Amino acid sequence: MTDNTQHQQAATPELPTQYVPADVEGKLYERWVERGYFEADEHSENPRYAIVISPPNVTGSLHLGHAFEHTLIDALTRRKRMQGYETLWQPGMDHAGIATQNVVERELAKEGKSRHDLGREAFIERVWKWKNESGGQISGQMRRLGDGVAWSRERFTMDEGLSRAVQTVFKKMYEDELIYRAERIINWCPRCLTAISDIEVEYSDDDGELVSMTYGEGEESLVVATTRAETMLGDTAVAVHPDDERYRHLVGKRIKLPLTDRTIPVVADTHVDPEFGTGAVKVTPAHDPNDFEIGRRHDLPSLTVMDERAVITVPGPFEGLDRLEARSAIVAALRAEGRIVAEKRPYVHSVGHCSRCKTTVEPRLSMQWWVKVGPLAQAAGDAVRDGQVKIHPQEMEKRYFDWVDDLRDWCISRQLWWGHRIPIWYGPDGEIVCVGPDEEPPGGEGWHQETDVLDTWFSSGLWPFSTLGWPEQTDSLAKFYPNSVLVTGYDILFFWVARMMMFGLYAMDGTPPFHTIALHGMVRDQFGKKMSKSFGNAVNPLDWMDAYGSDALRFTLARGANPGVDVPIGEDWVQGSRNFANKIWNATRFALMNGATVEGELPAAEELSATDRWILSRLNTVVAEVDAYYEDYQFAKVSDALFHFAWDEVFDWYVELSKTTFMGGGRPAEVSARVLGEVLDTTLRLLHPVMPFVTETLWTTLTGQESLVIADWPAMRGFRDKAAEAEIEQVQQVITEVRRFRSDQGLQPGQKVPARLTLEGTAFAPHEAAIRQLLRLTPEGDAFQATASLPVSGATVALDLSGTIDVEAERKRLTKDLQNAEKEKAAAEAKLGNEAFLAKAPDKVVDKIRGRLTKAEADIERITAQLAGLPTG
């Protein structure tokens, strides 16, 4: 190997008898960072490979979802780095406007203060102080996981450079009339006291009430139904369908609004469904998005009846009541007037909640800043349609198109203090000026800046290019934009991905921010249930890393990562991955103790045994498979292929078959030691992207070289030997069948049995010593009695079981098993011979019966051979 400069030490390297992750991981990671392995050079002539991290919230800590996504990205970037790419995994954090402001406000509340006591500037200083002292603990947790990010490039969505990018984009969009200010219905959180976007609203089916009540008097009355009776105070009309004969006589008339001194008109609008309920709906333009549109069509006034905390503001008996208190009081008052026609409780209906604090969202008419998303969304959809950007797996494209093709304008203003303050200045005479990053704001009496800040997703949507120095035309931007791939969960396809697509195409002259969107699923518990603290099944990944090591957690997550599919995970699976890490450790220790080496060229083909040629042939096949799976983002298949190759073929077969060679010494042992060194070298390289810590420790010990992080990725050597593969497959069949027979006879694994091996006409002769060693078969001796004979794959193994089993009892057991197998065969044949059954039965059922027939025939053959092998007298 030529990728590192150091040479293997002359003395045989040693490893501790056990692998203890805690003794290895922290020190290894710091060494990687100190040596700059994860840094990226924008001046390098190597091909680029760039990925951005989904910036975690500054308030956050590592959860299993982070660990899952980071494992996949780290695997991709580690492999590309080993392949010679100039690799950038861009780290950073999101300022998380609402969440961070809430954290600091809670701290102030403990001191008996609010942000208003401090004032805006002092409060923002307090948030920065919190961020510098307590925020960003997730960065340390990412190190625990092994994230190979370029730490020197770490960015924060509120740092100076990103603030400049935000102001630049805002001004450009404002001048292009893509940002505007308007009074519209928004989603309002009475707890966070800010507008939130549609994608920040989580809907659930909640128990509520449906109340039907009479508006108007006598023949000029009708019944409306609502789940939000408190909003009736803001009704400015009742709407019916223009073709509804029941209400034609009322259209254009005014009717009495109960509990008020107002009358409201009855209007005809096609939005109303005459088949739903009574066919008449109350219209509250200031508190419902559909009613707002009806109000605009009919020039209705909009009456806001609640303040920012969802407290009633209408003068009268309900003023000062919270919306839920008012709901009950208003229904009671209507009931007292005899206007309640029907009440349904519980009434299950879809209710929107703030995704951060879970408070019920209140639709509210408000003056806000908006992005006109139509042209931006069109471009984001077209980039996928025309193949500039590929979504993987492809079936996820439909979800993407369903979203971007139906996007409503985006409310980007938030009534917070922490965040990017909107760069708009208002003048004393109604002037509005947008100020760019290098411009002086207007001065003079009466000028003031907009108090709202921008939605957090506005700044994180710029992440792929703002982190590279845009709007400056930096070398980093030229080298690493667009990114190679975005790895993210399908659950934020709408939040983050669509935003980045829109901003990237807009700001970067039609160049999308990445070529591929690789979507993964969500981590769930082992029963497929969503993980949640309320469900009691949430897991802290740090606990599993403490118990089993980071490699074990990473391998478990990667092994479950099928594209776009949710990932179940349980602790016993992490334990299994820990066992795999231990298996790799122990096998490498055995190899080192037997002289495994990477020194010198591989021996010539004529010096290689069939076992050597077999494992090298299989190794080349696995290299090709792993490469193909990585290119298709099939992390589960990568992990599975490596698990079975390493454990089953290298450790359980090659190492075991080679033990007699090592014990024999001489040139054959030297040859196998070099082959074993080659196989372990390559296997550890292949495993490194997913299991970096244990592989680094073993590989550097095996090779004496600097680090796997900067080692070469294995390449196909073109070595394939089908004959050797077929030969070793026959040997495996013999060993497997005899092991099964020994188990069937109740023999202990270590119990030695005299045996005669007849190997004429086969390629088994060179493998006899290994076969005997693995099967605990001793030479036949003078008193040998062939009490059992097994014809297997061209060989015959005769065993002397005298004194080891009860022959008659065994004969009875096998005879009963044979009878059962013959019954199963007869039943399957009868069904498959029934034309009527075959004509009606589904293909899956027929295939299952065919499988039962095949198994029964195999069982009959096996049991018959076992019976024939038993002593007759």
mmCIF file of N, CA and C in Angstrom, residues 209 251 487 677 743 775:
data_model
loop_
_atom_site.group_PDB
_atom_site.id
_atom_site.type_symbol
_atom_site.label_atom_id
_atom_site.label_comp_id
_atom_site.label_asym_id
_atom_site.label_seq_id
_atom_site.Cartn_x
_atom_site.Cartn_y
_atom_site.Cartn_z
ATOM 1 N N GLU A 209 -66.000 20.447 20.297
ATOM 2 C CA GLU A 209 -67.449 20.476 20.329
ATOM 3 C C GLU A 209 -67.959 21.121 19.041
ATOM 4 N N VAL A 251 -80.797 35.881 0.745
ATOM 5 C CA VAL A 251 -79.601 36.479 0.168
ATOM 6 C C VAL A 251 -79.823 37.974 -0.059
ATOM 7 N N VAL A 487 -28.418 15.090 2.057
ATOM 8 C CA VAL A 487 -28.948 13.918 2.764
ATOM 9 C C VAL A 487 -29.836 14.440 3.881
ATOM 10 N N GLY A 677 -3.597 -10.657 5.601
ATOM 11 C CA GLY A 677 -3.323 -9.245 5.792
ATOM 12 C C GLY A 677 -4.014 -8.403 4.732
ATOM 13 N N SER A 743 -25.118 -32.381 14.965
ATOM 14 C CA SER A 743 -26.106 -31.742 15.834
ATOM 15 C C SER A 743 -27.355 -32.605 15.956
ATOM 16 N N LEU A 775 -14.342 -30.182 11.955
ATOM 17 C CA LEU A 775 -15.429 -31.103 12.311
ATOM 18 C C LEU A 775 -15.069 -32.004 13.490
#
